[in-house]
Coordinates of C-alpha atoms in Angstrom, one line a residue:
X272 CA -107.4 41.6 -74.3
X273 CA -109.4 39.7 -72.0
X274 CA -106.2 38.4 -70.8
X275 CA -104.7 40.5 -70.0
X276 CA -107.6 42.2 -67.8
X277 CA -107.3 38.8 -65.8
X278 CA -104.0 38.8 -65.5
X279 CA -103.6 42.4 -64.3
X280 CA -106.5 41.4 -61.8
X281 CA -105.1 38.7 -60.4
X282 CA -101.5 40.7 -60.1
X283 CA -103.3 43.2 -58.1
X284 CA -105.4 41.0 -56.0
X285 CA -102.9 38.3 -54.8
X286 CA -100.6 41.0 -52.5
X287 CA -104.0 41.6 -50.8
X288 CA -104.6 38.0 -50.4
X289 CA -101.5 37.2 -49.2
X290 CA -101.9 40.2 -46.4
X291 CA -105.4 38.7 -45.6
X292 CA -104.0 35.4 -44.8
X293 CA -100.8 36.5 -42.5
X294 CA -103.2 39.1 -40.8
X295 CA -105.7 36.7 -39.7
X296 CA -103.4 34.9 -37.2
X297 CA -102.3 38.3 -35.4
X298 CA -105.9 38.9 -35.0
X299 CA -106.6 35.8 -33.1
X300 CA -103.3 36.0 -30.9
X301 CA -104.8 38.9 -30.0
X302 CA -107.7 38.1 -28.9
X303 CA -106.2 35.2 -26.6
X304 CA -107.4 35.9 -22.9
X305 CA -104.5 37.5 -20.9
X306 CA -102.8 35.2 -18.1
X307 CA -103.8 35.7 -15.0
X308 CA -101.5 36.9 -12.3
X309 CA -101.6 36.2 -8.5
X310 CA -101.8 39.4 -6.1
X311 CA -99.4 40.0 -3.5
X312 CA -101.8 40.3 -1.0
X313 CA -103.4 36.8 -2.4
X314 CA -100.0 35.2 -2.0
X315 CA -99.6 36.4 1.6
X316 CA -103.1 35.1 2.5
X317 CA -102.3 31.7 1.2
X318 CA -98.6 31.7 2.9
X319 CA -100.6 32.7 6.3
X320 CA -102.3 30.0 6.1
X321 CA -100.1 27.3 4.8
X322 CA -98.6 25.2 7.7
X323 CA -94.9 25.0 7.8
X324 CA -93.7 21.6 6.7
X325 CA -92.4 19.8 9.5
X326 CA -90.8 16.8 7.0
X327 CA -87.0 17.7 7.1
X328 CA -83.8 15.4 6.4
X329 CA -81.5 17.4 8.8
X330 CA -80.1 16.0 11.5
X331 CA -78.7 17.9 14.3
X332 CA -75.4 17.4 15.4
X333 CA -74.6 17.5 19.4
X334 CA -73.3 20.9 19.0
X335 CA -76.1 22.0 17.3
X336 CA -78.2 21.1 20.1
X337 CA -76.3 22.7 22.0
X338 CA -76.4 26.2 19.9
X339 CA -80.3 25.6 20.4
X340 CA -80.3 25.8 24.2
X341 CA -78.8 29.5 23.6
X342 CA -81.6 30.5 21.5
X343 CA -83.5 33.4 22.5
X344 CA -87.3 32.5 22.4
X345 CA -90.3 35.2 22.2
X346 CA -90.8 38.3 20.4
X347 CA -88.8 40.5 19.4
X348 CA -89.3 44.2 18.8
X349 CA -87.0 45.2 15.7
X350 CA -86.9 48.6 14.0
X351 CA -89.3 50.3 11.9
X352 CA -92.2 48.8 14.4
X353 CA -91.3 45.7 12.9
X354 CA -91.2 42.1 15.4
X355 CA -90.1 38.9 14.9
X356 CA -91.5 35.8 17.0
X357 CA -89.2 32.8 17.9
X358 CA -90.7 29.7 19.5
X359 CA -89.3 25.9 19.9
X360 CA -90.9 23.8 18.0
X361 CA -92.2 21.2 20.1
X362 CA -92.4 17.9 18.6
X363 CA -88.5 18.3 16.8
X364 CA -86.0 19.4 19.6
X365 CA -83.5 21.9 18.1
X366 CA -85.9 23.4 15.9
X367 CA -87.6 26.9 15.6
X368 CA -90.5 28.2 14.3
X369 CA -89.7 31.8 13.2
X370 CA -92.2 34.4 11.8
X371 CA -93.0 37.7 11.1
X372 CA -95.3 39.6 9.0
X373 CA -97.3 36.6 7.8
X374 CA -93.9 35.3 6.8
X375 CA -93.2 31.5 8.7
X376 CA -89.8 29.9 8.7
X377 CA -88.8 26.4 10.1
X378 CA -85.3 27.0 10.9
X379 CA -82.6 25.1 12.6
X380 CA -79.4 26.0 14.0
X381 CA -76.2 26.0 12.6
X382 CA -72.7 26.2 14.3
X383 CA -71.0 29.1 13.3
X384 CA -67.2 30.2 13.8
X385 CA -67.8 33.5 15.6
X386 CA -69.8 32.2 18.3
X387 CA -73.1 33.9 17.0
X388 CA -76.2 32.0 17.1
X389 CA -77.4 31.4 13.5
X390 CA -80.8 29.6 12.7
X391 CA -81.2 28.7 8.8
X392 CA -84.4 28.0 6.9
X393 CA -82.5 26.2 3.8
X394 CA -85.5 25.6 1.9
X395 CA -86.7 29.5 2.1
X396 CA -83.0 30.6 1.8
X397 CA -83.7 32.6 5.2
X398 CA -81.4 33.1 8.2
X399 CA -81.8 33.9 12.0
X400 CA -78.5 35.6 13.4
X401 CA -78.6 36.2 16.9
X402 CA -76.1 38.4 18.8
X403 CA -76.0 39.0 22.8
X404 CA -77.6 42.8 22.2
X405 CA -79.6 42.4 18.9
X406 CA -80.5 39.8 16.3
X407 CA -81.8 39.9 12.4
X408 CA -83.8 38.4 10.4
X409 CA -82.7 38.3 6.7
X410 CA -83.4 36.3 3.3
X411 CA -80.3 35.1 1.8
X412 CA -81.5 33.8 -1.4
X413 CA -82.6 38.0 -2.1
X414 CA -79.6 39.2 -0.2
X415 CA -82.0 41.5 2.0
X416 CA -82.6 42.2 5.5
X417 CA -86.0 41.3 6.3
X418 CA -85.9 42.6 10.0
X419 CA -82.9 44.6 11.9
X420 CA -82.1 45.7 15.1
X421 CA -84.5 43.3 17.0
X422 CA -84.1 42.8 20.7
X423 CA -85.9 40.4 23.3
X424 CA -85.9 41.6 26.7
X425 CA -82.9 39.4 27.6
X426 CA -81.5 41.4 24.9
X427 CA -82.1 44.9 25.6
X428 CA -80.3 43.9 29.5
X429 CA -77.4 42.9 27.7
X430 CA -77.2 46.3 25.9
X431 CA -77.8 48.1 29.0
X432 CA -75.0 46.1 30.7
X433 CA -72.5 46.4 27.5
X434 CA -73.0 50.4 28.0
X435 CA -72.4 50.1 31.5
X436 CA -69.7 48.3 31.1
X437 CA -68.4 48.3 27.7
X438 CA -66.0 45.2 26.8
X439 CA -62.4 46.0 26.2
X440 CA -61.1 47.1 23.2
X441 CA -59.2 44.1 20.8
X442 CA -56.5 46.7 20.5
X443 CA -56.3 48.3 24.2
X444 CA -52.8 47.2 25.5
X445 CA -51.4 46.7 22.3
X446 CA -49.2 49.5 22.5
X447 CA -47.7 48.6 26.0
X448 CA -46.8 45.0 24.4
X449 CA -44.3 46.7 22.0
X450 CA -42.4 48.8 24.9

């Protein structure tokens, strides 16, 4: 009889012992300290004081240097109250420091087929596209426009001139050629 009671007690106790062993690691896992995340404000503060890396393996061609001569420098006012500052790098001709909202890029000219002035920072994936009447700053990696409708004083004057003397349409006179 003692054997039957002992076997019954063990049969009842075994499932509880197994449950206690599997519950212990779960309780320990819950006690692990949470991973700390860097806030957006802290990341921005670090980025603002971090100097732009000036080492580069990019070698500019003569045509790139010619494009660099046409880059509009200074502060450009953009839509929604944003602004972008473009400054030539004094240490390395043809390179530019472009900054907005605490973000800094080190850009170099890239020849474009359209004639637009294009500066790129391949490390950050940023691009500054400058036309005669406006410019824009884009993040190519994220596919976003960082700043749009940006204009320096030169570009404002060019845009006003375009309003007074609009360029000819590509199709203007096309019908006359058919006759």
